[in-house]
mmCIF file of C-alpha atoms in Angstrom:
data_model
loop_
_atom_site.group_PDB
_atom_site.id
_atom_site.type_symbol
_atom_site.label_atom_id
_atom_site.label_comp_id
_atom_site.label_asym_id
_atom_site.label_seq_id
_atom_site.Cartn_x
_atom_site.Cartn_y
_atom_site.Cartn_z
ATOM 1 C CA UNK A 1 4.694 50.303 141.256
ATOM 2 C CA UNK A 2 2.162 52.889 141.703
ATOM 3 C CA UNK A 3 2.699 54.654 145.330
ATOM 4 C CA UNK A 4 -0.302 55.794 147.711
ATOM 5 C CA UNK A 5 -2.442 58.817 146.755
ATOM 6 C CA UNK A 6 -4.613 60.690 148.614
ATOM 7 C CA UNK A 7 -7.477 62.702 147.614
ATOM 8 C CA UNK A 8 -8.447 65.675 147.643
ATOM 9 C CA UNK A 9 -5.071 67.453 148.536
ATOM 10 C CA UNK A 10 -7.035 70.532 150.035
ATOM 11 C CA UNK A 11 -10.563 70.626 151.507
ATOM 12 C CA UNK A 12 -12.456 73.397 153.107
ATOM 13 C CA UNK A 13 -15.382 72.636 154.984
ATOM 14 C CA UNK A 14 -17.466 74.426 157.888
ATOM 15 C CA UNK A 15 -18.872 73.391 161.494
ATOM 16 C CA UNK A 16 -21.478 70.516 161.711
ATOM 17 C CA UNK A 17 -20.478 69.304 157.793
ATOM 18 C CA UNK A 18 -19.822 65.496 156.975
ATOM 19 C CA UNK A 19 -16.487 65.017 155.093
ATOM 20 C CA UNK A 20 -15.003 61.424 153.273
ATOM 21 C CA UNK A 21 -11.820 61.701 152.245
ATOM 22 C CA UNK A 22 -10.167 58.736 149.793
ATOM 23 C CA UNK A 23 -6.965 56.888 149.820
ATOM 24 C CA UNK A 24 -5.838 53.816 147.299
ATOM 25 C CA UNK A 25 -3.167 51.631 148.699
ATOM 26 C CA UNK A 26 -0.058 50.733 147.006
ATOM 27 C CA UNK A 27 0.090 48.122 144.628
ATOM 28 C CA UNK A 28 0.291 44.832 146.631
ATOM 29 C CA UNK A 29 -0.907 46.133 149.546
ATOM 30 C CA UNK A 30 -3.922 44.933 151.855
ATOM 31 C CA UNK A 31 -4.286 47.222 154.734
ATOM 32 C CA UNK A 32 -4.616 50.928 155.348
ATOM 33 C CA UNK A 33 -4.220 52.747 158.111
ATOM 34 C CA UNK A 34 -5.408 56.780 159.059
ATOM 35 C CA UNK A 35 -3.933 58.751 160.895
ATOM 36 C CA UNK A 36 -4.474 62.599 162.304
ATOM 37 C CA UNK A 37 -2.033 65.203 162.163
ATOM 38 C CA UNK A 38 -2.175 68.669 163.877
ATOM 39 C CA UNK A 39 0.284 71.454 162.578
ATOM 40 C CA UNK A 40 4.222 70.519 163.705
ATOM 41 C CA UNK A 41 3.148 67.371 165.747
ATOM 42 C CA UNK A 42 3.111 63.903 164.949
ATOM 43 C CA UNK A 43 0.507 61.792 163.321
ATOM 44 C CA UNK A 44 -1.529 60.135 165.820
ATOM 45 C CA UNK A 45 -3.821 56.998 164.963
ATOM 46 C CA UNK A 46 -7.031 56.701 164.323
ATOM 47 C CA UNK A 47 -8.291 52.855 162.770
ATOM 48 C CA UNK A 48 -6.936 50.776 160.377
ATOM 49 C CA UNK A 49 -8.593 48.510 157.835
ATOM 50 C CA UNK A 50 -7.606 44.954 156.893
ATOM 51 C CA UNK A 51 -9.552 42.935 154.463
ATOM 52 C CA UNK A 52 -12.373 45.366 154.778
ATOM 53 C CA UNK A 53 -12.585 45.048 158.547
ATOM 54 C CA UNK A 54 -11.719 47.549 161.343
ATOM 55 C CA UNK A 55 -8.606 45.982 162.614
ATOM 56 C CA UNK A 56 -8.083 48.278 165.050
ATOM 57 C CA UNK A 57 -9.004 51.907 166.443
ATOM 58 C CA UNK A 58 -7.373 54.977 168.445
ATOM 59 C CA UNK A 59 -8.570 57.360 170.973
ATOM 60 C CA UNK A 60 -11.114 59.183 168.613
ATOM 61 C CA UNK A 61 -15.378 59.066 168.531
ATOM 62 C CA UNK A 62 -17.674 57.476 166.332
ATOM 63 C CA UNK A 63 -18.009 60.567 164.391
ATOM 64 C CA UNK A 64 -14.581 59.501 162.338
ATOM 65 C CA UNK A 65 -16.134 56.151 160.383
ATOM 66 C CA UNK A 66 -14.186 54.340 157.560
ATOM 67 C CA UNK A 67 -14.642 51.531 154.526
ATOM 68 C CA UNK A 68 -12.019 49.725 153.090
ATOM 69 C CA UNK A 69 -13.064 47.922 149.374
ATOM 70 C CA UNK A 70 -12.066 44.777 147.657
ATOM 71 C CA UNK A 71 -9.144 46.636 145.812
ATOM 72 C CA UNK A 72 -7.837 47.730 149.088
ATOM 73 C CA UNK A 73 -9.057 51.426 148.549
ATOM 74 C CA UNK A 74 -10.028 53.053 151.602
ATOM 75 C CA UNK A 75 -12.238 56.065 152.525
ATOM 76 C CA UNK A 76 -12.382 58.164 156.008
ATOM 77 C CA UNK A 77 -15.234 59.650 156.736
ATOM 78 C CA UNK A 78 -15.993 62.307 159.809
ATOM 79 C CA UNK A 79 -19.716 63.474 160.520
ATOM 80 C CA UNK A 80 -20.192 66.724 162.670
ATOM 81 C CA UNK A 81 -17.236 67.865 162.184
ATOM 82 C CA UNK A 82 -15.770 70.126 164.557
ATOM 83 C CA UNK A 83 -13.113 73.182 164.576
ATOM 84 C CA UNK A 84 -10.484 70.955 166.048
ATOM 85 C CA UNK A 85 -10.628 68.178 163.203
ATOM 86 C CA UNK A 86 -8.550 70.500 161.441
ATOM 87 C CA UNK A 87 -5.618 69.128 160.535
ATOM 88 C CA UNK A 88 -3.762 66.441 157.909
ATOM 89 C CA UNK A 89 -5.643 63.361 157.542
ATOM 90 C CA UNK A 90 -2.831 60.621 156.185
ATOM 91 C CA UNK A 91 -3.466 57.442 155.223
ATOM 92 C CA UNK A 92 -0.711 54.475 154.813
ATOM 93 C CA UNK A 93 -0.579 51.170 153.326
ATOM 94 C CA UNK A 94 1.379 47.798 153.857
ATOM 95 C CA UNK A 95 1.108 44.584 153.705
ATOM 96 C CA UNK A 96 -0.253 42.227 156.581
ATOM 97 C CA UNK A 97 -0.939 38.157 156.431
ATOM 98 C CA UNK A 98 -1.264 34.794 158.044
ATOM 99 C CA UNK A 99 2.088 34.947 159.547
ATOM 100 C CA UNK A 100 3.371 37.729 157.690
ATOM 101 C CA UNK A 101 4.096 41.593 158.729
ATOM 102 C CA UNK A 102 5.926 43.911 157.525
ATOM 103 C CA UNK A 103 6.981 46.756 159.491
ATOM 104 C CA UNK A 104 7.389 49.442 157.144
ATOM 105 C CA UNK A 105 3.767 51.445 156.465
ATOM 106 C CA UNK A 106 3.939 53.522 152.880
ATOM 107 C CA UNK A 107 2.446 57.204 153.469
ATOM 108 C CA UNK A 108 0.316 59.086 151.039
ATOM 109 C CA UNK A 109 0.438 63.002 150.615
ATOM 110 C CA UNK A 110 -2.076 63.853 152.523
ATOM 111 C CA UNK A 111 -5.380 65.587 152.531
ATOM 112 C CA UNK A 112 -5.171 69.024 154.302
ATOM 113 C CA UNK A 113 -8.808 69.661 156.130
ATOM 114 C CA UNK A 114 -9.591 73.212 157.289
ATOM 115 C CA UNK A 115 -13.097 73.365 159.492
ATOM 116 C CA UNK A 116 -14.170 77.457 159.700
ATOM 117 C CA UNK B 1 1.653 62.330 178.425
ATOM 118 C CA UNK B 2 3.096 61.530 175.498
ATOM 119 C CA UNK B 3 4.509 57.588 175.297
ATOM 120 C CA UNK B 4 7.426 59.082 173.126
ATOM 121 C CA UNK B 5 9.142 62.685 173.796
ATOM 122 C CA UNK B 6 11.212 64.071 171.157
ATOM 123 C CA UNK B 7 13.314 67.336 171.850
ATOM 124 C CA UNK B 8 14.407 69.906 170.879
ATOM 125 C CA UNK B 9 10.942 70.381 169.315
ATOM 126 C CA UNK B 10 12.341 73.031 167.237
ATOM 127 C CA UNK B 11 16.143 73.592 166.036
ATOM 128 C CA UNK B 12 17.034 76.284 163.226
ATOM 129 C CA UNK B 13 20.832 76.094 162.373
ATOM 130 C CA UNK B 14 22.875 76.700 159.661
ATOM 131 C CA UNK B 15 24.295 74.605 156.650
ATOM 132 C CA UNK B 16 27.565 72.394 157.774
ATOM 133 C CA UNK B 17 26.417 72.489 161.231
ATOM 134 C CA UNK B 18 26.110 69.145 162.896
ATOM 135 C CA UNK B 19 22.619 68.442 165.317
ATOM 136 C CA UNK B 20 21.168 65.475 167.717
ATOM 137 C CA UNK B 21 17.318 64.988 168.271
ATOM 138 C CA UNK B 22 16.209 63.036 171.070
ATOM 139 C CA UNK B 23 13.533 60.354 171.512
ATOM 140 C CA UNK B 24 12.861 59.600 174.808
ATOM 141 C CA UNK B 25 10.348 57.403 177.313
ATOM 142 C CA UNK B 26 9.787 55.690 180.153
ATOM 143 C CA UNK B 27 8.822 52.668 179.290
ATOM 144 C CA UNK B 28 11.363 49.741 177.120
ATOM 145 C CA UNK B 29 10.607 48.926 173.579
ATOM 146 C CA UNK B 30 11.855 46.015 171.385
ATOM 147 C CA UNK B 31 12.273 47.953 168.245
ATOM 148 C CA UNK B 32 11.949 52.171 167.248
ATOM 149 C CA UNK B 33 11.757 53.527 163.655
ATOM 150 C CA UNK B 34 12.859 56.932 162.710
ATOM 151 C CA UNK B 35 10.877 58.863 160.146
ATOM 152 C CA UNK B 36 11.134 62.099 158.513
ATOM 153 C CA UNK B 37 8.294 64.415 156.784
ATOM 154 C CA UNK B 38 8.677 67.118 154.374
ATOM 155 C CA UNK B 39 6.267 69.500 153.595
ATOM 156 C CA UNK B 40 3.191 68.144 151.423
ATOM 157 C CA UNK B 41 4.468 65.348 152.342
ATOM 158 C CA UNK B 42 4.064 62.187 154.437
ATOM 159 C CA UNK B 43 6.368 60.626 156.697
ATOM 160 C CA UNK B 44 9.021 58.741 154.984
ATOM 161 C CA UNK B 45 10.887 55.712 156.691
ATOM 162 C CA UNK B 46 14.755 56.355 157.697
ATOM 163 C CA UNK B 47 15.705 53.596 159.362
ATOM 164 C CA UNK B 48 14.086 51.500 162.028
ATOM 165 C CA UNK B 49 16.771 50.341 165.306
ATOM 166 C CA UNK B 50 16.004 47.270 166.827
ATOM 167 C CA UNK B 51 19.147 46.034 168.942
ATOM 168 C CA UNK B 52 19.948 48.045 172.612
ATOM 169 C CA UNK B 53 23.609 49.757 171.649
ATOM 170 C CA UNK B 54 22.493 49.217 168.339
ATOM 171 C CA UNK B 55 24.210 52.019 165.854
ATOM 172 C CA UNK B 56 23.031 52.926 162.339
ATOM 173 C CA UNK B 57 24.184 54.864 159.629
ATOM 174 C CA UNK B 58 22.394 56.290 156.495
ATOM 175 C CA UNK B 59 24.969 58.508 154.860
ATOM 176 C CA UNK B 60 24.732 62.057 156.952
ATOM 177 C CA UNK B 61 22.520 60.313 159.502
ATOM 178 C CA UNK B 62 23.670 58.613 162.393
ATOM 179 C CA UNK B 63 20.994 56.449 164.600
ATOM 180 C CA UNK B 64 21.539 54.763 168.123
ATOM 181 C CA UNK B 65 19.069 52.618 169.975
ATOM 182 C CA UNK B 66 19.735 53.287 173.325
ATOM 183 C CA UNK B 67 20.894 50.402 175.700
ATOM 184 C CA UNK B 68 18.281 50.393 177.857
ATOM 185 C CA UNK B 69 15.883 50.595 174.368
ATOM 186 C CA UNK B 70 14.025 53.356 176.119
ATOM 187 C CA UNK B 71 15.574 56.198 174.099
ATOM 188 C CA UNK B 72 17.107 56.663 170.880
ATOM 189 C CA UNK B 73 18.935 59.791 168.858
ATOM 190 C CA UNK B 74 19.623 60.705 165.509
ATOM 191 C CA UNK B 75 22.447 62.843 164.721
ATOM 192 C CA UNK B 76 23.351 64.558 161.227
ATOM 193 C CA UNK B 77 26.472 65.762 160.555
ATOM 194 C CA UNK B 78 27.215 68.889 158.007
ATOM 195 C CA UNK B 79 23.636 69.428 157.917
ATOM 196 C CA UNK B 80 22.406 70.806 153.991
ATOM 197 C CA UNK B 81 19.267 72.697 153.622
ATOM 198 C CA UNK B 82 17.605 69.401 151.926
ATOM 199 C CA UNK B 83 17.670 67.602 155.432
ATOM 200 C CA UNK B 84 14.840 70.342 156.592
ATOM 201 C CA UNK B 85 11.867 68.474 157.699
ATOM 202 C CA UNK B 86 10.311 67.366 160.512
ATOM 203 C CA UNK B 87 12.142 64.044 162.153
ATOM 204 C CA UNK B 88 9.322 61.681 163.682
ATOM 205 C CA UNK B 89 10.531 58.587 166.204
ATOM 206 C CA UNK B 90 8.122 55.517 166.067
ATOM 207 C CA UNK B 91 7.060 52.150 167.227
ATOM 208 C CA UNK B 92 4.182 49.798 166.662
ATOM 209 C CA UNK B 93 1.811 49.157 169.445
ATOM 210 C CA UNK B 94 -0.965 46.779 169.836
ATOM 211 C CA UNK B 95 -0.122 44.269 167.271
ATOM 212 C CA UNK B 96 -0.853 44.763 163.862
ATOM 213 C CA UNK B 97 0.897 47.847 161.793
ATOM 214 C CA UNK B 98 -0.426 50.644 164.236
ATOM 215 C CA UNK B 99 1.954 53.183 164.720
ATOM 216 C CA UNK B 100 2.397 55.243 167.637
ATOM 217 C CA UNK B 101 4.547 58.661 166.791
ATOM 218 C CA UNK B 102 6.472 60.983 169.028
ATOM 219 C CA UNK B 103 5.774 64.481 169.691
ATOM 220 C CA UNK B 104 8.676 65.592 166.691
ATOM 221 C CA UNK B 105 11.504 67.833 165.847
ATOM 222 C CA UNK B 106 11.147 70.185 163.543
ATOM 223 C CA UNK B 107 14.376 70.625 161.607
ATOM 224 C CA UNK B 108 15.385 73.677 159.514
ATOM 225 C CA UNK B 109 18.763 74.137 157.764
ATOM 226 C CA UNK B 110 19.562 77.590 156.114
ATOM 227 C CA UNK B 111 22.101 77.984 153.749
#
């Protein structure tokens, strides 16, 4: 069972840039959720994808876009991106259905975004 | 504010010692999940409480669901330097598998 992986582990980008970072799900798994993490805080949520479809989004602007594909691969994308959107972008997959949910979500690495 | 308030937000001690963390809020819940997140890493599931009174254990790591379910703790005992991390309380919100994480403890155990 291959777990989730994130790529790339470490990015660097400057002010006003456009950034897509990639997840693939685990093995099995149909959704994907992202989710923002600042330095010694907890993640906090931003969408989730289900069958390729938004199901659901947090508290952040358009700027932060996604696509989910028919493998269940997922990319996050964030246009204009500002100093504060540094942080740890992580992305976690489980499995959702007709009358089935699971509540455990499966965390990948990380991808570590600096904005100078 | 924060839904879910975790303290101490930062605790240093030394190997053997035993600790609590707090998760706290105001409002009642019908289930709480306890994660934990080493560095590089992303948050791995501990345990998830579901019953008020409810008590857990996972080896070193004791977990109670408050009564009320509006607070829970997690307490290790004889604390080793591979328990360092930083200890995340949860719950889902909304419907679907959207998690909503507390503020966090960050835990570091020196030999």
């Amino acid at each position: 069972e291959t777990g989730v992986t994130q790529s790339p582990t470490h990015l660097i980008k400057t002010r006003g840039q456009q950034v897509t970072l990639r997840c693939s799900s685990q093995s099995g798994h149909n959704t994907v959720s992202w989710y923002q993490q600042a330095l010694g805080q907890g993640p906090q949520f931003i969408f989730q994808y289900y069958r390729e479809e938004e199901n659901g989004r947090g508290n952040f602007p358009p700027r932060f876009s996604g696509l989910q594909f028919p493998n269940y691969s997922s990319e996050l994308n964030v246009n204009a991106l500002e100093l504060d959107d540094s942080a740890l972008y992580l992305c976690a997959s489980s499995l959702m259905g007709p009358g089935l949910w699971t509540n455990e979500q499966f965390f990948g690495p990380g991808t570590r975004l600096t904005v100078l | 504010t924060q839904l879910l308030e975790q303290s101490p937000q930062f605790l240093s001690i030394q190997e053997g010692e035993n600790l609590t963390v707090y998760c706290n809020s105001s409002s009642v819940f019908s289930s709480l999940q306890w994660y934990r997140q080493e560095p590089g890493e992303g948050p791995v599931l501990l345990v998830t409480v579901v019953t008020g009174g409810e008590v857990k254990k996972l080896k070193r790591l004791t977990f109670q669901f408050g009564d009320a379910r509006k607070d829970s703790s997690l307490h290790i005992t004889a604390a080793q330097p591979g328990d360092t991390g930083l200890y995340l309380c949860a719950l889902y919100l909304g419907g679907g598998n959207k998690l909503t994480f507390g503020t966090g403890t960050q835990l570091k155990v020196e030999l």
